[in-house]
mmCIF file of C-alpha atoms in Angstrom:
data_model
loop_
_atom_site.group_PDB
_atom_site.id
_atom_site.type_symbol
_atom_site.label_atom_id
_atom_site.label_comp_id
_atom_site.label_asym_id
_atom_site.label_seq_id
_atom_site.Cartn_x
_atom_site.Cartn_y
_atom_site.Cartn_z
ATOM 1 C CA MET O 1 0.776 -68.644 -44.809
ATOM 2 C CA SER O 2 0.236 -68.697 -40.869
ATOM 3 C CA ILE O 3 2.632 -66.525 -38.912
ATOM 4 C CA ASP O 4 3.669 -67.723 -35.444
ATOM 5 C CA VAL O 5 3.194 -64.749 -33.159
ATOM 6 C CA LYS O 6 4.311 -66.595 -29.970
ATOM 7 C CA ARG O 7 7.650 -67.794 -28.876
ATOM 8 C CA PRO O 8 8.302 -71.462 -28.019
ATOM 9 C CA ASP O 9 7.526 -70.691 -24.418
ATOM 10 C CA GLY O 10 4.212 -69.163 -25.193
ATOM 11 C CA THR O 11 5.267 -65.521 -24.693
ATOM 12 C CA ASN O 12 4.762 -62.722 -27.260
ATOM 13 C CA ARG O 13 7.270 -62.061 -30.024
ATOM 14 C CA VAL O 14 8.207 -58.406 -29.935
ATOM 15 C CA VAL O 15 8.935 -56.328 -33.050
ATOM 16 C CA ILE O 16 9.918 -52.818 -33.745
ATOM 17 C CA THR O 17 7.464 -51.014 -36.079
ATOM 18 C CA GLY O 18 8.711 -47.354 -35.719
ATOM 19 C CA MET O 19 12.057 -45.607 -35.203
ATOM 20 C CA GLY O 20 13.144 -42.051 -34.637
ATOM 21 C CA ALA O 21 16.309 -40.253 -33.888
ATOM 22 C CA ILE O 22 17.861 -36.854 -33.428
ATOM 23 C CA THR O 23 21.718 -36.937 -33.312
ATOM 24 C CA PRO O 24 24.692 -34.954 -34.071
ATOM 25 C CA ALA O 25 24.213 -36.269 -37.586
ATOM 26 C CA GLY O 26 20.895 -34.305 -37.831
ATOM 27 C CA VAL O 27 17.223 -34.901 -37.313
ATOM 28 C CA GLY O 28 15.851 -38.343 -38.364
ATOM 29 C CA VAL O 29 16.901 -41.884 -38.618
ATOM 30 C CA GLN O 30 17.958 -41.610 -42.164
ATOM 31 C CA ALA O 31 20.495 -38.772 -41.295
ATOM 32 C CA LEU O 32 22.007 -41.030 -38.696
ATOM 33 C CA TRP O 33 22.138 -44.139 -40.883
ATOM 34 C CA ASP O 34 23.780 -42.231 -43.732
ATOM 35 C CA ALA O 35 26.377 -40.728 -41.409
ATOM 36 C CA VAL O 36 27.210 -44.108 -39.793
ATOM 37 C CA MET O 37 27.381 -45.976 -43.219
ATOM 38 C CA GLY O 38 29.379 -43.197 -44.704
ATOM 39 C CA ARG O 39 31.761 -43.394 -41.690
ATOM 40 C CA ALA O 40 31.221 -39.613 -41.132
ATOM 41 C CA CYS O 41 32.566 -37.689 -38.139
ATOM 42 C CA CYS O 42 29.836 -35.469 -36.669
ATOM 43 C CA ILE O 43 32.093 -33.974 -34.049
ATOM 44 C CA ALA O 44 33.171 -30.399 -34.112
ATOM 45 C CA PRO O 45 34.155 -27.429 -31.951
ATOM 46 C CA ILE O 46 31.388 -26.587 -29.427
ATOM 47 C CA GLU O 47 29.138 -23.717 -30.575
ATOM 48 C CA ARG O 48 26.641 -23.544 -27.747
ATOM 49 C CA PHE O 49 28.894 -21.980 -25.152
ATOM 50 C CA ASP O 50 32.366 -20.500 -24.626
ATOM 51 C CA THR O 51 34.923 -23.256 -23.968
ATOM 52 C CA SER O 52 38.018 -20.897 -23.528
ATOM 53 C CA ASP O 53 38.208 -21.904 -19.818
ATOM 54 C CA GLN O 54 37.609 -25.638 -20.456
ATOM 55 C CA ASP O 55 40.082 -28.360 -21.131
ATOM 56 C CA VAL O 56 37.763 -29.912 -23.675
ATOM 57 C CA HIS O 57 36.605 -28.030 -26.832
ATOM 58 C CA LEU O 58 34.942 -30.641 -28.992
ATOM 59 C CA ALA O 59 31.538 -32.309 -28.791
ATOM 60 C CA GLY O 60 28.793 -33.968 -30.847
ATOM 61 C CA GLU O 61 26.131 -31.259 -30.699
ATOM 62 C CA VAL O 62 22.746 -31.118 -32.341
ATOM 63 C CA ARG O 63 23.416 -28.040 -34.280
ATOM 64 C CA GLY O 64 20.864 -25.422 -35.518
ATOM 65 C CA PHE O 65 18.049 -27.060 -33.533
ATOM 66 C CA ASP O 66 14.864 -25.069 -33.386
ATOM 67 C CA PRO O 67 12.051 -27.055 -31.726
ATOM 68 C CA THR O 68 9.376 -24.981 -33.325
ATOM 69 C CA GLU O 69 10.471 -26.266 -36.622
ATOM 70 C CA HIS O 70 9.787 -29.835 -35.362
ATOM 71 C CA GLY O 71 6.096 -29.750 -34.133
ATOM 72 C CA MET O 72 6.484 -27.917 -30.814
ATOM 73 C CA THR O 73 4.614 -24.756 -29.955
ATOM 74 C CA LYS O 74 6.575 -21.716 -28.661
ATOM 75 C CA LYS O 75 5.240 -22.388 -25.171
ATOM 76 C CA GLU O 76 6.644 -25.917 -25.265
ATOM 77 C CA ALA O 77 9.934 -24.731 -26.694
ATOM 78 C CA ARG O 78 10.296 -22.370 -23.656
ATOM 79 C CA ARG O 79 9.157 -24.792 -21.014
ATOM 80 C CA PHE O 80 10.723 -27.916 -22.138
ATOM 81 C CA GLU O 81 14.415 -28.657 -21.504
ATOM 82 C CA ARG O 82 16.489 -29.920 -24.591
ATOM 83 C CA PHE O 83 16.345 -33.489 -23.336
ATOM 84 C CA VAL O 84 12.602 -33.389 -23.499
ATOM 85 C CA GLN O 85 12.604 -31.699 -26.984
ATOM 86 C CA TYR O 86 14.894 -34.187 -28.310
ATOM 87 C CA ALA O 87 12.745 -37.052 -26.948
ATOM 88 C CA ILE O 88 9.707 -35.465 -28.524
ATOM 89 C CA VAL O 89 11.302 -35.105 -32.007
ATOM 90 C CA ALA O 90 12.616 -38.694 -31.936
ATOM 91 C CA SER O 91 9.304 -40.121 -30.739
ATOM 92 C CA ASP O 92 7.233 -38.156 -33.237
ATOM 93 C CA GLU O 93 9.254 -39.734 -36.030
ATOM 94 C CA ALA O 94 8.974 -43.128 -34.431
ATOM 95 C CA MET O 95 5.219 -42.911 -33.943
ATOM 96 C CA ALA O 96 4.675 -41.596 -37.384
ATOM 97 C CA GLN O 97 6.642 -44.453 -39.101
ATOM 98 C CA SER O 98 4.808 -47.023 -36.981
ATOM 99 C CA GLY O 99 1.344 -45.690 -38.109
ATOM 100 C CA LEU O 100 0.137 -46.141 -34.700
ATOM 101 C CA ASP O 101 -3.371 -44.434 -34.281
ATOM 102 C CA MET O 102 -3.817 -43.862 -30.528
ATOM 103 C CA GLU O 103 -7.535 -43.027 -31.190
ATOM 104 C CA GLN O 104 -7.893 -46.648 -32.305
ATOM 105 C CA GLU O 105 -5.906 -47.990 -29.386
ATOM 106 C CA ASP O 106 -6.750 -48.856 -25.756
ATOM 107 C CA PRO O 107 -4.344 -46.209 -24.177
ATOM 108 C CA THR O 108 -4.151 -48.365 -21.019
ATOM 109 C CA ARG O 109 -2.490 -51.049 -23.112
ATOM 110 C CA VAL O 110 0.221 -48.681 -24.446
ATOM 111 C CA ALA O 111 3.345 -47.818 -22.387
ATOM 112 C CA VAL O 112 6.146 -45.228 -22.327
ATOM 113 C CA VAL O 113 9.596 -46.354 -21.036
ATOM 114 C CA PHE O 114 11.944 -43.596 -21.664
ATOM 115 C CA GLY O 115 15.100 -42.432 -19.839
ATOM 116 C CA SER O 116 17.761 -39.838 -19.514
ATOM 117 C CA GLY O 117 21.091 -40.468 -17.752
ATOM 118 C CA ILE O 118 21.345 -36.913 -16.490
ATOM 119 C CA GLY O 119 18.104 -35.050 -17.118
ATOM 120 C CA GLY O 120 17.703 -31.278 -17.321
ATOM 121 C CA ILE O 121 21.252 -30.442 -16.609
ATOM 122 C CA ASP O 122 21.062 -26.940 -18.252
ATOM 123 C CA GLU O 123 18.057 -25.873 -16.073
ATOM 124 C CA LEU O 124 19.913 -27.263 -12.997
ATOM 125 C CA GLN O 125 23.020 -25.200 -13.670
ATOM 126 C CA LYS O 126 21.039 -22.023 -14.524
ATOM 127 C CA SER O 127 18.886 -22.227 -11.473
ATOM 128 C CA PHE O 128 21.786 -22.784 -9.137
ATOM 129 C CA GLY O 129 23.097 -19.559 -10.641
ATOM 130 C CA GLN O 130 19.879 -17.754 -9.926
ATOM 131 C CA LEU O 131 19.717 -19.044 -6.422
ATOM 132 C CA PHE O 132 23.274 -17.911 -5.527
ATOM 133 C CA GLU O 133 23.184 -14.692 -7.431
ATOM 134 C CA LYS O 134 19.617 -13.326 -6.927
ATOM 135 C CA GLY O 135 18.173 -15.294 -4.072
ATOM 136 C CA PRO O 136 15.508 -18.111 -3.716
ATOM 137 C CA LYS O 137 12.644 -15.979 -4.908
ATOM 138 C CA ARG O 138 14.170 -15.662 -8.416
ATOM 139 C CA VAL O 139 14.385 -19.463 -8.939
ATOM 140 C CA ASN O 140 12.067 -20.703 -11.716
ATOM 141 C CA PRO O 141 8.809 -21.955 -10.182
ATOM 142 C CA LEU O 142 8.950 -24.709 -12.825
ATOM 143 C CA PHE O 143 12.456 -25.617 -11.881
ATOM 144 C CA VAL O 144 11.734 -29.059 -10.563
ATOM 145 C CA PRO O 145 9.354 -30.309 -13.174
ATOM 146 C CA THR O 146 11.572 -28.957 -15.968
ATOM 147 C CA MET O 147 14.682 -30.492 -14.626
ATOM 148 C CA ILE O 148 13.668 -33.937 -13.411
ATOM 149 C CA GLY O 149 14.423 -36.819 -15.748
ATOM 150 C CA ASN O 150 11.083 -38.523 -15.602
ATOM 151 C CA ILE O 151 9.388 -35.499 -17.153
ATOM 152 C CA ALA O 152 10.506 -36.765 -20.576
ATOM 153 C CA PRO O 153 8.303 -39.958 -20.455
ATOM 154 C CA GLY O 154 5.675 -37.875 -18.669
ATOM 155 C CA ASN O 155 5.419 -35.371 -21.469
ATOM 156 C CA LEU O 156 5.551 -38.129 -24.192
ATOM 157 C CA ALA O 157 2.527 -39.807 -22.381
ATOM 158 C CA ILE O 158 0.645 -36.445 -22.438
ATOM 159 C CA ARG O 159 1.509 -35.739 -26.001
ATOM 160 C CA TYR O 160 0.178 -39.013 -27.381
ATOM 161 C CA GLY O 161 -2.445 -39.892 -24.775
ATOM 162 C CA ILE O 162 -0.672 -43.004 -23.499
ATOM 163 C CA LYS O 163 -2.145 -44.222 -20.108
ATOM 164 C CA GLY O 164 -0.273 -47.542 -19.529
ATOM 165 C CA GLU O 165 2.892 -47.890 -17.646
ATOM 166 C CA CYS O 166 4.921 -44.649 -17.749
ATOM 167 C CA LEU O 167 8.454 -45.146 -16.596
ATOM 168 C CA ASP O 168 11.880 -43.260 -16.472
ATOM 169 C CA ILE O 169 14.704 -45.819 -16.509
ATOM 170 C CA VAL O 170 18.160 -44.343 -15.317
ATOM 171 C CA THR O 171 21.295 -46.504 -15.657
ATOM 172 C CA ALA O 172 23.676 -43.721 -16.792
ATOM 173 C CA CYS O 173 25.015 -44.755 -20.310
ATOM 174 C CA ALA O 174 22.985 -47.955 -20.402
ATOM 175 C CA THR O 175 19.689 -46.049 -19.931
ATOM 176 C CA GLY O 176 18.454 -46.306 -23.594
ATOM 177 C CA ALA O 177 19.117 -50.022 -23.765
ATOM 178 C CA HIS O 178 17.543 -50.806 -20.416
ATOM 179 C CA SER O 179 14.558 -48.745 -21.353
ATOM 180 C CA ILE O 180 14.010 -50.809 -24.509
ATOM 181 C CA GLY O 181 14.676 -54.060 -22.726
ATOM 182 C CA THR O 182 12.205 -53.248 -19.953
ATOM 183 C CA ALA O 183 9.607 -52.351 -22.548
ATOM 184 C CA VAL O 184 10.292 -55.653 -24.375
ATOM 185 C CA ARG O 185 9.676 -57.699 -21.179
ATOM 186 C CA ASP O 186 6.455 -55.806 -20.441
ATOM 187 C CA ILE O 187 5.113 -56.742 -23.969
ATOM 188 C CA ARG O 188 6.590 -60.232 -24.012
ATOM 189 C CA HIS O 189 4.650 -61.153 -20.769
ATOM 190 C CA GLY O 190 1.439 -59.462 -21.861
ATOM 191 C CA TYR O 191 1.363 -56.385 -19.502
ATOM 192 C CA VAL O 192 0.994 -54.086 -22.569
ATOM 193 C CA ASP O 193 0.620 -54.438 -26.261
ATOM 194 C CA VAL O 194 2.624 -51.445 -27.445
ATOM 195 C CA ALA O 195 5.490 -49.439 -26.020
ATOM 196 C CA LEU O 196 7.348 -46.279 -26.895
ATOM 197 C CA ALA O 197 10.872 -46.719 -25.539
ATOM 198 C CA GLY O 198 14.209 -44.974 -25.838
ATOM 199 C CA GLY O 199 16.655 -42.559 -24.282
ATOM 200 C CA THR O 200 17.508 -38.793 -24.513
ATOM 201 C CA GLU O 201 20.299 -36.505 -23.309
ATOM 202 C CA GLU O 202 21.422 -32.892 -23.326
ATOM 203 C CA SER O 203 24.815 -33.527 -21.851
ATOM 204 C CA VAL O 204 26.864 -30.918 -23.907
ATOM 205 C CA SER O 205 26.971 -28.365 -21.126
ATOM 206 C CA PRO O 206 29.707 -26.580 -19.270
ATOM 207 C CA ILE O 207 29.200 -28.367 -15.967
ATOM 208 C CA CYS O 208 29.143 -31.759 -17.579
ATOM 209 C CA LEU O 209 32.137 -31.120 -19.634
ATOM 210 C CA ALA O 210 33.975 -29.957 -16.602
ATOM 211 C CA GLY O 211 32.960 -32.902 -14.508
ATOM 212 C CA PHE O 212 33.823 -35.590 -17.145
ATOM 213 C CA ALA O 213 37.066 -33.885 -18.075
ATOM 214 C CA ASN O 214 38.266 -33.563 -14.446
ATOM 215 C CA LEU O 215 37.356 -37.289 -14.012
ATOM 216 C CA GLY O 216 39.750 -37.931 -16.985
ATOM 217 C CA ALA O 217 37.014 -39.528 -19.027
ATOM 218 C CA LEU O 218 36.988 -37.076 -22.009
ATOM 219 C CA THR O 219 39.610 -36.727 -24.747
ATOM 220 C CA LYS O 220 41.338 -33.478 -24.965
ATOM 221 C CA ALA O 221 41.992 -33.839 -28.660
ATOM 222 C CA GLU O 222 41.644 -30.791 -30.716
ATOM 223 C CA ASP O 223 41.212 -32.471 -34.193
ATOM 224 C CA PRO O 224 37.635 -33.794 -34.538
ATOM 225 C CA GLN O 225 38.781 -36.510 -36.776
ATOM 226 C CA CYS O 226 41.175 -37.938 -34.109
ATOM 227 C CA ALA O 227 38.859 -37.373 -31.109
ATOM 228 C CA SER O 228 36.412 -40.288 -30.850
ATOM 229 C CA LEU O 229 38.503 -43.407 -31.601
ATOM 230 C CA PRO O 230 36.739 -46.606 -30.602
ATOM 231 C CA PHE O 231 39.113 -49.571 -30.150
ATOM 232 C CA ASP O 232 41.869 -47.541 -31.642
ATOM 233 C CA ALA O 233 45.434 -47.571 -30.198
ATOM 234 C CA ARG O 234 45.404 -43.759 -29.967
ATOM 235 C CA ARG O 235 42.137 -43.498 -27.993
ATOM 236 C CA ALA O 236 42.215 -41.131 -24.959
ATOM 237 C CA GLY O 237 38.669 -40.821 -23.759
ATOM 238 C CA PHE O 238 35.189 -40.256 -25.162
ATOM 239 C CA VAL O 239 33.761 -37.263 -26.759
ATOM 240 C CA ALA O 240 30.415 -35.784 -25.339
ATOM 241 C CA GLY O 241 27.421 -36.073 -27.574
ATOM 242 C CA GLU O 242 23.619 -35.543 -27.235
ATOM 243 C CA GLY O 243 20.310 -36.432 -28.883
ATOM 244 C CA ALA O 244 17.692 -39.008 -28.628
ATOM 245 C CA GLY O 245 16.523 -42.342 -29.964
ATOM 246 C CA ALA O 246 12.953 -43.811 -29.879
ATOM 247 C CA VAL O 247 11.449 -47.023 -30.994
ATOM 248 C CA VAL O 248 7.811 -48.210 -31.130
ATOM 249 C CA LEU O 249 7.648 -51.807 -29.921
ATOM 250 C CA GLU O 250 4.715 -54.107 -30.224
ATOM 251 C CA SER O 251 3.790 -57.715 -29.802
ATOM 252 C CA LEU O 252 3.816 -59.292 -33.180
ATOM 253 C CA GLU O 253 0.187 -60.230 -32.869
ATOM 254 C CA HIS O 254 -0.847 -56.704 -32.312
ATOM 255 C CA ALA O 255 1.350 -55.335 -35.139
ATOM 256 C CA LEU O 256 -0.070 -57.742 -37.588
ATOM 257 C CA ALA O 257 -3.655 -57.277 -36.526
ATOM 258 C CA ARG O 258 -3.427 -53.522 -37.321
ATOM 259 C CA GLY O 259 -1.465 -54.097 -40.544
ATOM 260 C CA ALA O 260 1.839 -52.691 -39.370
ATOM 261 C CA LYS O 261 5.157 -53.572 -40.949
ATOM 262 C CA PRO O 262 7.763 -55.054 -38.565
ATOM 263 C CA LEU O 263 11.219 -53.566 -39.138
ATOM 264 C CA ALA O 264 13.147 -56.002 -36.907
ATOM 265 C CA GLU O 265 12.538 -58.279 -33.984
ATOM 266 C CA VAL O 266 13.940 -57.756 -30.575
ATOM 267 C CA VAL O 267 14.597 -61.469 -29.620
ATOM 268 C CA GLY O 268 16.438 -61.070 -26.264
ATOM 269 C CA PHE O 269 17.484 -58.786 -23.536
ATOM 270 C CA GLY O 270 20.316 -59.276 -20.991
ATOM 271 C CA SER O 271 20.838 -57.160 -17.960
ATOM 272 C CA THR O 272 23.729 -57.525 -15.385
ATOM 273 C CA GLY O 273 25.814 -55.762 -12.837
ATOM 274 C CA ASP O 274 29.535 -55.741 -12.356
ATOM 275 C CA ALA O 275 29.612 -55.096 -8.584
ATOM 276 C CA TYR O 276 33.159 -53.849 -9.225
ATOM 277 C CA HIS O 277 33.757 -50.111 -9.298
ATOM 278 C CA MET O 278 31.790 -46.722 -9.491
ATOM 279 C CA THR O 279 33.021 -45.674 -12.846
ATOM 280 C CA ALA O 280 35.369 -48.420 -14.231
ATOM 281 C CA PRO O 281 33.996 -51.620 -15.921
ATOM 282 C CA SER O 282 35.293 -54.902 -14.588
ATOM 283 C CA PRO O 283 38.373 -55.531 -16.778
ATOM 284 C CA ASP O 284 37.517 -59.134 -17.367
ATOM 285 C CA GLY O 285 34.221 -58.272 -19.159
ATOM 286 C CA GLU O 286 32.420 -60.945 -17.162
ATOM 287 C CA GLY O 287 29.324 -58.778 -16.621
ATOM 288 C CA ILE O 288 28.793 -57.828 -20.304
ATOM 289 C CA ARG O 289 29.573 -61.285 -21.347
ATOM 290 C CA ARG O 290 26.737 -62.605 -19.194
ATOM 291 C CA ALA O 291 24.491 -59.901 -20.509
ATOM 292 C CA MET O 292 25.239 -60.857 -24.181
ATOM 293 C CA GLU O 293 24.903 -64.603 -23.286
ATOM 294 C CA GLN O 294 21.401 -63.867 -21.648
ATOM 295 C CA ALA O 295 20.226 -61.858 -24.619
ATOM 296 C CA LEU O 296 21.221 -64.526 -27.118
ATOM 297 C CA ALA O 297 19.845 -67.366 -25.089
ATOM 298 C CA GLU O 298 16.524 -65.655 -24.705
ATOM 299 C CA GLY O 299 16.178 -65.497 -28.437
ATOM 300 C CA GLY O 300 17.205 -69.225 -28.847
ATOM 301 C CA PHE O 301 20.631 -68.345 -30.203
ATOM 302 C CA THR O 302 24.095 -69.139 -29.124
ATOM 303 C CA ALA O 303 27.409 -67.292 -29.768
ATOM 304 C CA ALA O 304 27.914 -69.234 -32.934
ATOM 305 C CA ASP O 305 24.935 -67.391 -34.420
ATOM 306 C CA LEU O 306 26.143 -63.992 -33.655
ATOM 307 C CA GLY O 307 26.287 -61.741 -36.821
ATOM 308 C CA HIS O 308 27.960 -58.733 -35.348
ATOM 309 C CA VAL O 309 28.227 -56.599 -32.101
ATOM 310 C CA ASN O 310 27.155 -52.991 -32.037
ATOM 311 C CA ALA O 311 29.634 -52.239 -29.119
ATOM 312 C CA HIS O 312 29.373 -49.569 -26.450
ATOM 313 C CA GLY O 313 32.807 -48.684 -27.842
ATOM 314 C CA THR O 314 33.352 -45.374 -26.080
ATOM 315 C CA GLY O 315 37.128 -44.861 -27.012
ATOM 316 C CA THR O 316 38.211 -44.778 -23.387
ATOM 317 C CA PRO O 317 41.339 -46.752 -22.255
ATOM 318 C CA ALA O 318 39.276 -48.885 -19.847
ATOM 319 C CA ASN O 319 35.959 -49.578 -21.887
ATOM 320 C CA ASP O 320 37.229 -50.933 -25.088
ATOM 321 C CA PRO O 321 39.555 -53.819 -23.813
ATOM 322 C CA THR O 322 36.686 -54.812 -21.445
ATOM 323 C CA GLU O 323 34.269 -55.267 -24.355
ATOM 324 C CA ALA O 324 36.976 -57.121 -26.432
ATOM 325 C CA ALA O 325 37.571 -59.491 -23.441
ATOM 326 C CA ALA O 326 33.843 -60.017 -23.120
ATOM 327 C CA LEU O 327 33.479 -61.023 -26.724
ATOM 328 C CA MET O 328 36.466 -63.448 -26.479
ATOM 329 C CA ALA O 329 34.901 -64.977 -23.467
ATOM 330 C CA LEU O 330 31.619 -65.366 -25.214
ATOM 331 C CA CYS O 331 32.763 -66.770 -28.485
ATOM 332 C CA GLY O 332 36.334 -68.144 -27.753
ATOM 333 C CA GLU O 333 39.368 -66.256 -28.954
ATOM 334 C CA GLU O 334 39.539 -67.696 -32.400
ATOM 335 C CA ALA O 335 35.835 -67.073 -33.284
ATOM 336 C CA GLY O 336 35.707 -63.793 -31.285
ATOM 337 C CA CYS O 337 38.417 -62.266 -33.496
ATOM 338 C CA GLN O 338 36.160 -62.877 -36.562
ATOM 339 C CA VAL O 339 32.906 -61.462 -35.405
ATOM 340 C CA PRO O 340 32.456 -57.911 -36.870
ATOM 341 C CA VAL O 341 32.337 -55.071 -34.352
ATOM 342 C CA THR O 342 31.184 -51.529 -34.942
ATOM 343 C CA SER O 343 30.760 -48.491 -32.625
ATOM 344 C CA VAL O 344 28.459 -45.527 -33.571
ATOM 345 C CA LYS O 345 30.370 -43.198 -31.198
ATOM 346 C CA GLY O 346 33.065 -42.577 -33.728
ATOM 347 C CA THR O 347 30.335 -40.817 -35.692
ATOM 348 C CA THR O 348 28.212 -39.194 -32.962
ATOM 349 C CA GLY O 349 30.347 -39.161 -29.936
ATOM 350 C CA HIS O 350 28.848 -40.631 -26.646
ATOM 351 C CA THR O 351 25.346 -39.566 -26.300
ATOM 352 C CA LEU O 352 25.157 -41.171 -22.769
ATOM 353 C CA GLY O 353 21.531 -42.057 -21.798
ATOM 354 C CA ALA O 354 20.438 -41.836 -25.451
ATOM 355 C CA ALA O 355 23.319 -43.976 -26.794
ATOM 356 C CA GLY O 356 21.585 -47.520 -26.127
ATOM 357 C CA ALA O 357 18.517 -46.363 -28.017
ATOM 358 C CA ILE O 358 20.357 -44.805 -30.956
ATOM 359 C CA GLU O 359 22.672 -47.862 -31.317
ATOM 360 C CA ALA O 360 19.623 -50.274 -31.129
ATOM 361 C CA ILE O 361 18.212 -48.376 -34.033
ATOM 362 C CA VAL O 362 21.454 -48.740 -35.899
ATOM 363 C CA THR O 363 21.635 -52.452 -35.073
ATOM 364 C CA ALA O 364 18.019 -53.010 -36.305
ATOM 365 C CA LEU O 365 18.775 -51.342 -39.562
ATOM 366 C CA SER O 366 21.929 -53.435 -39.874
ATOM 367 C CA VAL O 367 20.296 -56.764 -39.646
ATOM 368 C CA ALA O 368 17.284 -55.597 -41.750
ATOM 369 C CA HIS O 369 19.634 -54.451 -44.609
ATOM 370 C CA ASP O 370 22.155 -57.387 -44.307
ATOM 371 C CA CYS O 371 25.009 -55.240 -43.361
ATOM 372 C CA VAL O 372 27.381 -53.924 -40.662
ATOM 373 C CA PRO O 373 28.470 -50.357 -40.485
ATOM 374 C CA PRO O 374 32.012 -49.231 -40.274
ATOM 375 C CA THR O 375 33.549 -47.364 -37.219
ATOM 376 C CA ALA O 376 34.551 -43.819 -37.887
ATOM 377 C CA GLY O 377 37.814 -42.790 -36.188
ATOM 378 C CA PHE O 378 39.340 -46.328 -36.038
ATOM 379 C CA ALA O 379 42.564 -46.714 -37.934
ATOM 380 C CA GLU O 380 45.231 -48.192 -35.668
ATOM 381 C CA ALA O 381 44.540 -51.578 -34.109
ATOM 382 C CA ASP O 382 45.319 -52.168 -30.534
ATOM 383 C CA PRO O 383 46.597 -55.530 -29.359
ATOM 384 C CA ALA O 384 44.675 -55.002 -26.186
ATOM 385 C CA CYS O 385 41.379 -55.015 -28.276
ATOM 386 C CA PRO O 386 41.815 -57.992 -30.688
ATOM 387 C CA VAL O 387 38.465 -57.525 -32.303
ATOM 388 C CA ARG O 388 37.346 -57.184 -35.929
ATOM 389 C CA VAL O 389 36.570 -53.501 -36.072
ATOM 390 C CA LEU O 390 35.298 -52.541 -39.619
ATOM 391 C CA THR O 391 36.732 -49.583 -41.653
ATOM 392 C CA GLU O 392 34.403 -50.121 -44.522
ATOM 393 C CA PRO O 393 30.724 -51.251 -44.591
ATOM 394 C CA LEU O 394 30.226 -55.019 -44.632
ATOM 395 C CA CYS O 395 27.423 -55.537 -47.143
ATOM 396 C CA ASP O 396 25.341 -58.512 -48.485
ATOM 397 C CA TYR O 397 25.943 -60.151 -45.073
ATOM 398 C CA PRO O 398 22.726 -61.865 -43.897
ATOM 399 C CA GLN O 399 22.666 -62.383 -40.139
ATOM 400 C CA LYS O 400 20.589 -64.502 -37.781
ATOM 401 C CA VAL O 401 21.130 -62.137 -34.857
ATOM 402 C CA ALA O 402 23.215 -59.163 -33.658
ATOM 403 C CA VAL O 403 23.693 -57.669 -30.170
ATOM 404 C CA SER O 404 23.862 -54.134 -29.201
ATOM 405 C CA ASN O 405 25.672 -53.419 -25.873
ATOM 406 C CA SER O 406 25.545 -50.635 -23.371
ATOM 407 C CA LEU O 407 27.452 -50.095 -20.210
ATOM 408 C CA GLY O 408 26.952 -47.419 -17.538
ATOM 409 C CA PHE O 409 28.715 -45.813 -14.513
ATOM 410 C CA GLY O 410 27.887 -48.010 -11.537
ATOM 411 C CA GLY O 411 28.510 -51.285 -13.333
ATOM 412 C CA HIS O 412 25.314 -51.504 -15.261
ATOM 413 C CA ASN O 413 25.311 -53.721 -18.323
ATOM 414 C CA ALA O 414 22.645 -54.116 -21.002
ATOM 415 C CA SER O 415 22.550 -56.245 -24.199
ATOM 416 C CA LEU O 416 19.777 -56.285 -26.811
ATOM 417 C CA ALA O 417 19.644 -59.148 -29.253
ATOM 418 C CA ILE O 418 18.070 -57.942 -32.423
ATOM 419 C CA ALA O 419 17.163 -60.128 -35.436
ATOM 420 C CA PRO O 420 15.749 -59.593 -38.823
ATOM 421 C CA PHE O 421 11.992 -60.010 -38.925
ATOM 422 C CA LYS O 422 11.018 -63.454 -40.242
ATOM 423 C CA GLU O 423 7.443 -64.846 -40.316
ATOM 424 C CA ALA O 424 8.487 -68.064 -38.599
ATOM 425 C CA ASN O 425 10.076 -67.814 -35.255
#
């Protein structure tokens, strides 16, 4: 049977052939998937630093992490900030699953598009302390190349010998989704054949906690089970999380030519701006509605085809009603109330720049396995969020397409339309 590797407009179909993750659920995609499907809460009291003088004491940490146990040398472990280490762990898994052999590839036709919302915040905080307490001569000479966000894709390119486009996308909490969407466009229009894309974050740090808490964005809950509550009437802010998600994307033609197994297909990408407020989303959800509409339309779908929404779902008072309004505007109120909605953040907390990539992975697994995961933490429906949030897995549920949404400070909206891989387009 002949497989159509092109879209109706003649551009390339883009598939996922490898996925990798490190999250508060542990190392690996399977750990993430098991936690999400099991409605587990991976939020706990912070262990990395003393929080006695902080208003917030809970987070989604990557616990017990030793980079030397995951393929890094002691020198790399010393020199690489955690956000780079997390990116490497997730990418190693994704590259291994894809089976991509860089020695057999033209490295100039492979790209890295990887971002971090904040970058090396630990190094930044530590070096400011050294500057003020000990003087400029005591600042780490590698301070700048350790801390800057683009050093994650830079080090990934060095690690795998990738010589095509090497980009660091930064759109706050939409970073991971925008990185994947940008890579999809590069492949779709023939600039490269393969891309390693994703997002990474090390945001569980004293200064981040203080800043977000003083902004009023973080919950001050003390019970981990009642902290991250997407779409719930009791929600009072997000829980900081950390980790990374990585995907290997390829043109379908390239994947099939080398015998790779497509895991899912990224059929569309929508990217919009609110032009509304520095931190708050536009309450009418118009921007995220347009992003979803764009993503679906690019894949040849309409709102009637939508199987489920993997929502940004932060559990803040402002975000969740905005996403609900966007879904109602997209589908109509009657149909919108029936579309299953899930949020990974009840399990992991909000992993900021990594969230869009981690959630794209969960969305890809969901459509591939004909299911929709439940949302940990959700128990009390809020009339302001009249969406169908699942408390149990929805199984034996084939879908044409699902969307994974991400929103970022500054009014950035991203939506990825992901479909189960089928030979015919």
